[in-house]
Amino acid sequence: MVASVVAAAAGSVQATAAPATRPPTSLASPTGPTSPASLLAKVVVIGVPGLTWGDVKASPELTALVNQSSVGSISVKTAGPQTCPIDGWLTIGAGTRAWGSDSGQPCGDLPAVSDGKVTGWQTYVDRQAEHHTGAPIGRLGQAGYPMCGFGPGAAVALARTDGSVANWQPQFDQAKLASLECGDAVVDAGALPLREGRAEALQKVAQLVGQVRQADGWVLLAGVSQVTTNDHKQTLVAMQLPPDDGPRWLTSDSTRRPGLIQLTDITATILRGRTAAAVDPAGPEKAGPLDGSEIRSVGDRHTNAAAVIDDRLDANQRFEQPRPVLFAVALTIVGAEVLALLWFLLRRSPLSRRVAVFTLLVQGGFYIAVFLAQATVWWRWPSPAFSLYAVTIGISVVSAVIAQVLLKKYAYFGLALGAYLLLLIDGVLGTPMQLGSLYTDGPVIGGRFYGFGNSTFAALAVGALITAGWAAQKLFDKSRVQAAVAVLVIGGAAIIVDGKPGWGTDFGGILALTPAVLLMAWLTWHGSISLRALVGVGLAGVLAVAGVAFLDYQRPPDQRSHFGTFVARLVDGQVSDVLVRKLQMAVQVFAGPAGWLMLIAVVLCMLATVLPNRVPSQAYREFYTSHPMVGPTLLALSACGLIGMLLNDVGVNLPAIMVGFALPLLVAHLLASHQPATVLPEPHLVQES
């Protein structure tokens, strides 16, 4: 069965996605020849720091361009905590996220060009080494074919590795753009003023677009950064003119979402099929492949500019609201739990017990609501933030009610099963419930654009392992082998969906879940595990993941997922910068007391699964020892959380989320099962848990 799970996962990597009913149209030549004369047309990128969809709505000139354009929103996240114009232009030049601005300082002016060289270029080179970005700034400038640049931002984007700039002018020159010495071009239209003069600046941008279009090139108008460090973070404007097959929606293989691209896609589109220059970044790292993919258009034509703009503004609400609303939802649910538990501890009445159990189940229902809320399209409702809050709380409560009505004291299993099945379906469908959910970082901060993130994986792991434990308990008395097979089937399905490129696409997740499932199956089969068997289980998990990653690596670079990209970095000897960045992110949580409190709570919960007799709760000790699948299930949860904590960049946050799902379900079950003596006993847990 282990072999079948591994084979299924490996086979799924090689499967290609079914073609769309309408083939996507590319911004550039599909053949990618190296000679500019053989290309369909030159690509001209017009970068406008701070260009929002609100600006397009406020500008009649830009609104008029919408029905002539394929449109989308662009994520401008770069390597640092802020995206100033210098960060955006350096990122375009590197083809991967770069760090340009000085942390904690306001966005400064772009550097001047003096004697054909960007002033202070070495400062930006050193900054990449200091922050371990691995960004080979200057890569686009080393492309080896003629490109033109206009404006200070273009100089930064097209500078060579030594900061020198060729074929560049400080102001836009229409005649120069139309000349044969200009292949592709980058134009800096200038950052938009914050208030005074913004309307006039937008009008000039529209006029610039008209001038560039006369050169018969592909025009990509895009916001390339924020303007100040305290700007409202949001996705910015991307419009491609003229479209080759009518106005549609922009996308790329790096986002896999219609209407959404990212900043590094601009670099890949300019290069479009050419091999990126071999450039060594500062520091010991080696340059990896381009982070972005060629921009293309997909979907049906749009013909209503006002509706398109409103759709983009709604999309920004979808991307921006989840993170602040998450805190409000968590505060509401946890606050209700604390009050209910205090009431129960003080009164010990049947009513207080029922209320405490219900609030705990509501927290379990949250792990269903956080994803199912996307089906309500809340971002199109009035007051999107409040709508998301109300929908999430409402679905959490309804989930708890349904589970309690149908399964009584075993509602915990219903909620775990619900989360498991919901995420399996979401993964197979291409994760439509992830984008804009409370558990997705989102385009605003450059998180995952597709697949399962760490928080989603944590919910899936808990749902899968509890479901597997329940099924194995039902089969345990009949056959240990059948019980172990049930664990492999249920856990294996989660591994495949979580890891398959195009579904969950979660490299770190299957690294943690695979050994946990194998450990649980072994304990179900044998009842205990030796050191030799433990090492074997670990090696089997590593080999399974390595096989899937290697097969993904065999695909073309622009089709690889996180699996193949990691192998490529490993083969190129530049995985160290990735590991350093992940480690830095993992330890950031310990900058305040909250991180240490989470770590203490996680460690105590893990110890409770290993040393159940030391837990000061008779109900827990009886539950652990009287049902054979409780121990393997809890140990698998601990193993998954521990491995995930050590391997993922969120560190202790991952097992903390798992605890936040599993612990309330466990406590709710113990409270519901241990009623006062006057209450009639329920059927024995061995038959139901």
XYZ file of C-alpha atoms in Angstrom:
689
model
C 0.000 0.000 0.000
C 2.902 2.360 0.725
C 4.241 1.644 -2.745
C 0.861 2.360 -4.315
C 0.598 5.704 -2.538
C 4.089 6.687 -3.704
C 3.391 5.501 -7.239
C 0.164 7.452 -7.388
C 1.880 10.613 -6.183
C 4.706 10.176 -8.673
C 2.336 9.488 -11.536
C 0.300 12.542 -10.764
C 3.340 14.765 -11.197
C 3.766 13.642 -14.784
C 0.136 14.230 -15.676
C -0.479 17.492 -17.477
C -3.460 19.721 -16.952
C -6.354 19.365 -19.376
C -6.314 22.076 -22.054
C -8.699 24.954 -21.645
C -11.625 25.247 -24.001
C -10.003 28.372 -25.420
C -6.182 28.191 -25.716
C -4.385 30.971 -23.889
C -2.790 33.623 -26.028
C 0.741 34.722 -25.280
C 2.022 38.242 -25.055
C 5.032 37.270 -27.099
C 6.283 34.835 -29.678
C 5.751 31.194 -28.695
C 8.985 30.124 -30.338
C 11.201 32.541 -28.447
C 13.907 33.192 -31.135
C 16.920 35.194 -30.081
C 16.842 37.705 -32.944
C 14.610 40.727 -32.242
C 13.753 40.995 -35.940
C 12.179 37.541 -35.896
C 9.836 38.323 -33.026
C 6.203 39.142 -33.632
C 6.662 42.588 -32.108
C 8.717 44.463 -29.590
C 7.540 44.513 -25.988
C 7.395 47.909 -24.303
C 6.875 47.978 -20.545
C 5.562 51.239 -19.096
C 6.099 51.223 -15.344
C 4.104 53.556 -13.117
C 4.833 53.273 -9.382
C 1.610 53.568 -7.389
C -0.872 53.037 -10.261
C -4.061 51.633 -8.697
C -7.405 50.522 -10.087
C -8.904 53.442 -8.211
C -6.750 55.679 -10.422
C -8.065 53.962 -13.540
C -11.635 54.517 -12.349
C -10.929 58.189 -11.661
C -9.250 58.790 -15.033
C -11.500 58.872 -18.139
C -8.427 58.458 -20.327
C -7.274 55.276 -18.574
C -10.832 53.946 -18.308
C -11.073 54.235 -22.084
C -8.086 51.898 -22.414
C -9.700 49.077 -20.431
C -11.900 47.757 -23.237
C -8.860 47.758 -25.518
C -6.721 45.797 -23.058
C -6.244 42.448 -21.448
C -6.245 43.360 -17.778
C -5.208 42.030 -14.423
C -3.874 42.941 -11.010
C -0.148 42.766 -10.329
C 1.448 41.770 -7.035
C 4.469 43.983 -6.423
C 5.930 42.174 -3.398
C 9.729 42.193 -3.436
C 12.322 40.685 -1.108
C 12.147 43.340 1.590
C 9.327 44.371 3.908
C 8.426 47.315 1.663
C 8.260 47.840 -2.087
C 9.637 51.255 -2.927
C 10.297 52.177 -6.576
C 13.937 51.097 -6.255
C 12.815 47.644 -5.045
C 10.422 47.262 -7.960
C 12.860 48.257 -10.670
C 15.683 46.117 -9.222
C 13.315 43.141 -9.112
C 12.468 43.591 -12.786
C 16.174 43.736 -13.575
C 16.914 40.566 -11.595
C 13.899 38.488 -12.571
C 13.576 37.467 -8.934
C 12.641 39.382 -5.803
C 15.322 41.898 -4.897
C 15.899 44.164 -1.889
C 16.568 47.783 -2.774
C 15.353 50.162 -0.066
C 16.789 50.669 3.384
C 14.525 49.024 5.968
C 12.761 51.461 8.245
C 13.602 54.432 6.042
C 11.230 56.353 3.739
C 11.313 55.575 0.044
C 13.989 57.746 -1.514
C 14.509 59.077 -5.011
C 15.804 56.722 -7.668
C 19.551 56.916 -8.238
C 20.856 59.126 -11.020
C 22.880 57.943 -13.993
C 26.346 59.474 -14.055
C 28.967 58.736 -16.730
C 26.818 55.904 -18.062
C 26.497 54.157 -14.706
C 23.811 53.995 -12.003
C 25.060 55.955 -9.010
C 25.643 53.862 -5.884
C 25.089 50.564 -7.677
C 27.427 48.670 -5.353
C 25.158 49.560 -2.429
C 22.347 47.557 -4.011
C 24.680 44.679 -4.825
C 25.821 44.539 -1.195
C 22.224 44.690 0.015
C 21.397 41.446 -1.800
C 24.285 39.701 -0.050
C 23.341 41.187 3.320
C 19.774 39.877 3.121
C 20.586 36.609 1.302
C 18.124 37.352 -1.495
C 20.127 35.549 -4.164
C 18.819 38.176 -6.600
C 21.172 38.582 -9.588
C 20.505 42.271 -10.148
C 21.644 43.279 -13.609
C 20.499 40.025 -15.224
C 18.086 41.709 -17.647
C 20.767 44.198 -18.693
C 23.087 41.296 -19.546
C 20.515 39.723 -21.874
C 22.743 40.263 -24.902
C 20.340 41.894 -27.328
C 19.395 45.550 -27.823
C 16.891 47.027 -25.406
C 16.094 50.672 -24.842
C 15.377 52.404 -21.585
C 13.759 55.737 -20.804
C 13.708 57.344 -17.369
C 15.564 56.633 -14.097
C 13.611 53.462 -13.245
C 14.433 51.960 -16.623
C 18.115 52.622 -15.983
C 17.937 50.560 -12.784
C 16.019 47.748 -14.527
C 18.348 47.581 -17.552
C 21.670 48.202 -15.797
C 24.339 45.552 -16.255
C 25.906 43.765 -13.314
C 28.432 46.565 -12.870
C 25.712 49.238 -12.949
C 26.554 50.491 -16.447
C 23.687 51.450 -18.734
C 23.606 51.482 -22.532
C 20.967 52.628 -25.005
C 19.267 54.714 -22.322
C 17.822 58.219 -22.218
C 16.551 60.215 -19.252
C 13.311 61.171 -21.061
C 10.982 59.251 -23.360
C 11.877 59.588 -27.044
C 9.207 58.314 -29.437
C 11.518 58.404 -32.454
C 14.172 56.417 -30.641
C 11.602 53.806 -29.592
C 10.447 53.361 -33.189
C 14.004 52.985 -34.499
C 15.633 49.663 -35.371
C 18.197 50.032 -32.593
C 15.398 49.546 -30.068
C 14.336 46.005 -29.574
C 12.223 45.767 -26.470
C 11.994 48.772 -24.180
C 11.333 49.792 -20.591
C 9.797 53.184 -19.865
C 9.608 54.775 -16.418
C 6.533 56.997 -16.467
C 7.397 58.362 -13.037
C 5.839 57.796 -9.629
C 2.365 59.232 -9.198
C 2.037 62.189 -6.814
C 0.122 61.380 -3.648
C -2.501 64.140 -3.932
C -1.926 67.368 -5.829
C -1.459 66.870 -9.550
C -2.439 63.187 -9.593
C -5.176 63.674 -12.188
C -2.767 65.472 -14.512
C -0.176 62.750 -14.006
C -2.711 60.065 -14.928
C -3.591 61.980 -18.069
C 0.103 62.077 -19.025
C 0.347 58.314 -18.486
C -2.540 57.768 -20.912
C -0.867 60.075 -23.438
C 2.393 58.142 -23.053
C 0.560 54.890 -23.766
C -0.786 56.402 -26.986
C 2.686 57.486 -28.080
C 4.175 54.057 -27.364
C 1.416 52.265 -29.257
C 2.383 54.136 -32.405
C 5.604 52.124 -32.423
C 3.511 49.004 -33.186
C 4.728 47.171 -30.127
C 3.112 45.180 -27.387
C 2.483 47.631 -24.567
C 2.338 46.484 -20.962
C 1.217 49.238 -18.583
C 1.873 48.197 -14.998
C 2.200 49.517 -11.514
C 5.676 48.394 -10.486
C 5.803 49.448 -6.818
C 4.228 51.457 -4.078
C 5.327 55.087 -3.757
C 5.861 55.508 -0.016
C 6.539 53.093 2.837
C 3.156 53.789 4.451
C 1.134 53.265 1.262
C -1.976 51.136 1.537
C -0.702 47.769 0.340
C -2.718 46.433 -2.572
C -2.300 44.832 -5.960
C -1.785 47.395 -8.705
C -2.781 47.821 -12.351
C -1.656 45.669 -15.259
C -2.992 46.291 -18.778
C -1.700 44.778 -21.998
C -2.335 46.704 -25.240
C -3.130 45.785 -27.919
C -4.475 42.319 -27.153
C -3.894 39.743 -29.859
C -7.303 38.091 -29.526
C -9.583 40.653 -27.925
C -9.515 42.064 -24.376
C -9.259 39.231 -21.847
C -7.638 38.542 -18.467
C -3.921 38.481 -17.817
C -2.336 35.552 -16.059
C 0.913 33.574 -15.946
C 2.101 30.135 -14.908
C 3.577 31.645 -11.754
C 0.143 32.677 -10.444
C -2.215 30.325 -12.321
C -5.035 32.759 -11.542
C -6.935 34.649 -14.267
C -6.591 38.378 -13.656
C -3.444 38.078 -11.544
C 0.272 38.375 -12.337
C 3.357 39.218 -10.320
C 6.213 41.657 -10.786
C 8.801 39.079 -11.882
C 6.508 38.017 -14.736
C 7.513 41.261 -16.465
C 11.122 40.076 -16.742
C 10.109 36.670 -18.080
C 7.862 38.358 -20.643
C 10.626 40.645 -21.906
C 12.956 37.663 -22.263
C 10.114 35.406 -23.573
C 11.802 32.132 -24.320
C 15.371 33.355 -24.368
C 17.805 31.880 -21.889
C 18.402 34.310 -19.053
C 21.963 35.568 -18.741
C 24.243 33.670 -16.374
C 24.798 36.181 -13.593
C 26.250 35.493 -10.176
C 24.489 37.367 -7.380
C 26.343 38.936 -4.496
C 27.366 36.552 -1.752
C 27.986 32.808 -1.973
C 24.660 32.008 -3.643
C 24.196 31.156 -7.287
C 21.507 32.662 -9.467
C 18.420 30.543 -9.785
C 15.881 30.472 -12.594
C 13.525 33.367 -13.180
C 10.838 33.566 -10.515
C 8.214 34.707 -12.993
C 6.616 33.296 -16.119
C 5.571 34.823 -19.421
C 2.374 36.859 -19.205
C -0.521 35.588 -21.315
C -4.233 36.242 -21.669
C -7.040 33.776 -20.963
C -10.801 33.596 -20.577
C -13.716 35.276 -22.256
C -13.622 38.768 -23.708
C -14.717 41.673 -21.575
C -16.490 44.675 -23.086
C -17.697 46.690 -20.091
C -14.919 48.870 -18.677
C -16.903 49.910 -15.597
C -17.656 46.288 -14.707
C -14.019 45.291 -15.221
C -12.752 48.072 -12.963
C -15.280 47.198 -10.260
C -14.211 43.559 -10.545
C -10.581 44.550 -9.975
C -11.508 46.742 -7.000
C -13.523 43.828 -5.568
C -10.526 41.550 -6.112
C -8.396 43.918 -4.052
C -10.920 43.629 -1.233
C -10.595 39.854 -1.503
C -6.822 40.092 -1.204
C -6.633 42.766 1.503
C -9.349 41.957 4.039
C -8.520 38.411 5.223
C -5.476 39.223 7.326
C -7.063 41.937 9.552
C -10.401 40.062 9.721
C -8.625 36.910 10.912
C -7.680 38.648 14.153
C -11.258 39.785 14.767
C -12.670 36.309 14.110
C -10.078 34.636 16.331
C -10.689 37.131 19.131
C -14.441 36.494 18.974
C -14.228 32.690 19.009
C -11.479 32.429 21.610
C -13.181 35.039 23.791
C -16.414 33.064 23.719
C -14.487 29.880 24.578
C -12.735 31.431 27.548
C -15.984 32.819 28.981
C -17.799 29.514 28.469
C -15.016 27.470 30.083
C -14.822 29.832 33.046
C -18.571 29.538 33.506
C -18.312 25.748 33.396
C -15.450 25.653 35.917
C -17.422 27.851 38.301
C -20.863 26.249 37.936
C -20.320 22.669 36.678
C -23.956 22.644 35.578
C -25.293 20.655 32.591
C -26.057 23.908 30.765
C -22.578 25.340 31.303
C -21.073 22.050 30.116
C -23.138 22.111 26.916
C -22.201 25.730 26.240
C -18.501 25.017 26.787
C -18.627 22.014 24.469
C -20.413 24.022 21.806
C -17.925 26.909 21.837
C -15.063 24.425 21.497
C -16.805 22.862 18.508
C -17.281 26.314 16.979
C -13.501 26.675 16.956
C -13.327 23.341 15.136
C -15.953 24.619 12.697
C -13.737 27.615 11.983
C -11.359 25.318 10.066
C -14.231 24.589 7.689
C -15.550 28.141 7.555
C -12.183 29.668 6.728
C -12.329 27.989 3.304
C -16.049 27.552 2.679
C -16.574 31.311 3.150
C -15.135 31.850 -0.348
C -18.245 30.272 -1.853
C -20.295 33.242 -0.600
C -18.296 35.725 -2.743
C -18.186 38.020 0.305
C -15.820 40.536 -1.360
C -18.659 41.686 -3.602
C -20.989 42.400 -0.681
C -21.405 45.792 0.966
C -18.841 46.262 3.759
C -16.571 43.382 2.646
C -14.633 43.247 5.930
C -17.760 42.888 8.054
C -19.245 40.469 5.516
C -16.210 38.207 5.766
C -16.324 38.380 9.555
C -20.053 37.559 9.704
C -19.847 34.778 7.109
C -16.894 33.094 8.847
C -18.504 33.203 12.291
C -21.818 32.049 10.833
C -20.372 29.028 9.010
C -18.333 28.106 12.109
C -21.495 28.067 14.240
C -23.574 26.204 11.645
C -20.825 23.586 11.218
C -20.753 23.019 14.980
C -24.566 22.736 15.138
C -24.739 20.218 12.277
C -21.936 18.095 13.739
C -23.510 18.107 17.196
C -27.022 17.305 15.963
C -25.906 14.453 13.704
C -23.104 12.920 15.790
C -23.853 13.990 19.376
C -20.759 13.517 21.536
C -18.719 12.499 18.517
C -19.144 15.817 16.743
C -15.349 16.228 16.868
C -15.032 13.529 14.208
C -17.610 15.200 11.962
C -15.713 18.489 11.973
C -12.385 16.796 11.246
C -13.972 14.781 8.446
C -15.612 17.913 7.046
C -12.305 19.799 6.878
C -10.559 16.771 5.347
C -13.126 16.246 2.587
C -13.486 19.966 1.869
C -9.745 20.394 1.351
C -9.467 17.257 -0.761
C -12.161 18.624 -3.066
C -10.578 22.069 -3.109
C -7.193 20.594 -4.007
C -8.545 18.510 -6.873
C -10.377 21.556 -8.255
C -7.152 23.601 -8.266
C -7.581 25.280 -4.842
C -10.256 27.875 -5.703
C -11.094 28.259 -1.992
C -7.559 29.286 -1.088
C -7.240 32.654 -2.817
C -8.611 35.314 -0.484
C -9.212 32.950 2.429
C -8.209 33.820 5.976
C -5.475 31.195 5.735
C -3.807 32.438 2.556
C -1.173 35.159 2.656
C -2.373 36.369 -0.710
C -0.992 38.494 -3.509
C -0.729 41.639 -1.392
C 2.202 40.245 0.577
C 3.416 37.893 -2.142
C 2.295 34.661 -0.544
C 1.138 31.611 -2.410
C -0.893 32.289 -5.531
C -2.038 28.687 -5.852
C -1.877 25.413 -3.943
C -1.941 24.853 -0.182
C -0.055 27.147 2.161
C 1.256 26.166 5.581
C -1.944 27.057 7.436
C -4.106 25.098 5.010
C -1.761 22.139 5.267
C -2.052 22.222 9.049
C -5.849 21.982 8.797
C -5.638 19.197 6.211
C -3.152 17.215 8.315
C -5.345 17.345 11.414
C -8.460 16.436 9.459
C -6.721 13.547 7.666
C -5.054 12.027 10.735
C -8.166 12.222 12.937
C -10.286 10.752 10.141
C -7.738 7.986 9.617
C -7.633 7.273 13.352
C -11.438 7.030 13.556
C -11.627 4.668 10.564
C -8.805 2.509 11.919
C -10.537 2.300 15.313
C -13.646 0.946 13.619
C -11.582 -1.783 11.918
C -9.075 -2.450 14.677
C -10.857 -5.313 16.453
C -11.567 -7.013 13.134
C -8.066 -6.759 11.660
C -4.991 -4.713 12.471
C -3.904 -5.032 8.845
C -7.188 -3.579 7.586
C -6.911 -0.776 10.119
C -3.386 0.039 8.917
C -4.554 -0.043 5.295
C -7.305 2.446 6.170
C -4.675 4.790 7.599
C -2.594 4.518 4.423
C -5.572 5.080 2.135
C -6.960 8.105 4.010
C -3.556 9.586 4.750
C -2.281 8.748 1.263
C -5.160 10.633 -0.349
C -4.224 13.702 1.680
C -0.564 13.331 0.697
C -1.389 13.060 -3.014
C -3.782 16.012 -3.041
C -1.455 18.135 -0.905
C 1.604 17.371 -2.989
C 0.426 17.028 -6.577
C 1.572 19.931 -8.770
C -1.493 21.850 -9.872
C -3.437 20.667 -6.810
C -1.941 21.334 -3.386
C 1.596 21.797 -4.782
C 2.928 21.751 -1.226
C 6.511 20.506 -1.032
C 7.039 21.121 2.686
C 3.647 19.643 3.539
C 4.258 16.173 2.183
C 7.676 16.169 3.828
C 5.857 16.387 7.162
C 2.703 14.381 6.430
C 4.254 11.356 4.695
C 6.350 10.129 7.660
C 3.471 10.914 10.033
C 1.079 8.710 8.046
C 3.660 5.920 7.756
C 4.348 6.120 11.498
C 0.639 5.931 12.295
C 0.155 2.951 9.978
C 3.102 1.124 11.532
C 1.849 1.723 15.084
C -1.618 0.554 14.024
C -0.158 -2.617 12.587
C 2.458 -3.461 15.236
C 1.399 -1.479 18.293
C 4.949 -0.224 18.913
C 7.959 0.829 16.891
C 11.658 0.101 17.229
C 14.445 2.530 16.435
C 15.259 0.562 13.292
C 11.667 0.702 12.106
C 11.478 4.417 12.931
C 14.532 5.085 10.763
C 12.982 3.001 7.997
C 9.734 4.948 8.153
C 11.677 8.210 7.943
C 13.710 7.017 4.961
C 10.599 5.784 3.170
C 9.022 9.210 3.594
C 12.129 10.978 2.302
C 12.421 8.663 -0.721
C 8.759 9.151 -1.601
C 9.088 12.919 -1.543
C 12.417 12.847 -3.380
C 10.911 10.729 -6.152
C 8.032 13.135 -6.692
C 10.390 16.132 -6.650
C 12.777 14.528 -9.146
C 9.969 13.752 -11.599
C 8.763 17.335 -11.356
C 12.333 18.511 -12.003
C 12.294 16.628 -15.322
C 9.608 18.959 -16.653
C 10.502 22.218 -18.485
C 11.514 25.014 -16.067
C 8.408 27.100 -16.735
C 6.176 24.115 -15.887
C 7.840 23.081 -12.632
C 6.157 23.505 -9.300
C 7.864 24.170 -5.964
C 9.140 20.557 -6.001
C 11.102 20.816 -9.226
C 12.265 24.342 -8.475
C 13.765 23.179 -5.175
C 15.614 20.334 -6.927
C 16.902 22.789 -9.539
C 18.263 25.023 -6.809
C 19.813 22.003 -5.113
C 21.476 20.840 -8.331
C 22.774 24.360 -9.004
C 24.219 24.529 -5.488
C 22.213 27.581 -4.500
C 19.791 26.107 -1.987
C 21.658 27.690 0.922
C 20.120 31.135 0.399
C 16.638 29.596 0.428
C 17.360 27.770 3.664
C 18.819 30.889 5.263
C 15.748 32.957 4.355
C 13.403 30.260 5.640
C 15.336 30.040 8.894
C 15.225 33.809 9.300
C 11.468 33.796 8.785
C 10.992 30.905 11.206
C 12.831 32.634 14.053
C 11.104 35.977 13.550
C 8.150 34.711 15.573
C 10.345 34.662 18.687
C 10.909 38.416 18.522
C 8.029 38.833 20.993
C 6.522 36.858 23.870
C 3.706 35.435 21.713
C 6.123 33.200 19.837
C 7.606 31.777 23.014
C 4.155 31.174 24.477
C 3.167 29.282 21.326
C 6.320 27.179 21.544
C 5.656 26.303 25.201
C 2.055 25.351 24.428
C 3.093 23.211 21.445
C 5.807 21.418 23.428
C 3.403 20.683 26.301
C 0.843 19.253 23.885
C 3.471 17.070 22.217
C 4.676 15.811 25.607
C 1.096 14.913 26.482
C 0.988 12.558 23.486
C 4.260 10.881 24.497
C 3.724 10.828 28.279
C -0.024 10.502 28.744
C 0.272 9.245 32.330
C 1.841 12.557 33.346
C -1.166 14.586 32.182
C -3.208 15.800 35.191
C -6.540 14.760 33.675
C -8.137 11.430 34.494
C -10.516 11.760 31.557
C -7.595 12.168 29.158
C -5.621 9.269 30.653
C -8.613 6.948 30.399
C -9.331 8.080 26.867
C -5.699 7.487 25.835
C -5.321 4.037 27.368
C -8.749 2.518 26.714
C -8.849 2.971 22.937
C -5.982 1.557 20.859
C -6.033 4.177 18.061
C -5.865 7.243 20.286
C -2.126 6.878 20.908
C -1.096 6.358 17.243
C -3.308 9.251 16.133
C -1.934 11.709 18.676
C 1.660 10.577 18.098
C 1.213 11.041 14.328
C -0.157 14.542 14.918
C 2.868 15.375 17.076
C 5.307 13.943 14.526
C 3.692 15.900 11.690
C 3.739 19.120 13.712
C 7.347 18.661 14.817
C 8.651 17.925 11.314
C 6.599 20.769 9.886
C 7.965 23.165 12.492
C 11.559 22.233 11.630
C 11.172 22.291 7.836
C 8.768 25.149 7.105
C 9.486 28.856 7.135
C 6.564 29.568 9.491
C 8.265 27.549 12.224
C 6.211 27.061 15.371
C 3.156 28.638 13.771
C 2.412 25.417 11.894
C 2.080 23.070 14.899
C 0.329 25.896 16.774
C -2.385 25.928 14.100
C -2.634 22.140 14.341
C -3.061 22.443 18.104
C -5.683 25.132 17.565
C -7.731 22.653 15.529
C -7.091 19.351 17.326
C -7.066 20.448 20.987
C -10.560 22.022 21.110
C -11.991 18.909 19.432
C -10.289 16.685 22.006
C -11.418 18.775 24.976
C -14.968 19.005 23.597
C -15.114 15.228 23.255
C -13.789 14.645 26.776
C -16.274 17.117 28.265
C -19.176 15.612 26.336
C -18.186 12.033 27.170
C -17.722 12.464 30.925
C -21.179 13.485 32.010
C -22.321 13.400 35.659
C -23.455 9.999 36.961
C -27.143 10.925 36.571
C -26.747 11.128 32.827
C -27.223 7.891 30.879
C -23.958 6.621 29.384
C -23.347 6.788 25.670
C -22.155 3.829 23.525
C -18.563 2.820 24.151
C -15.979 4.959 22.333
C -14.231 1.956 20.788
C -17.222 1.545 18.495
C -17.388 5.185 17.473
C -14.033 6.991 17.822
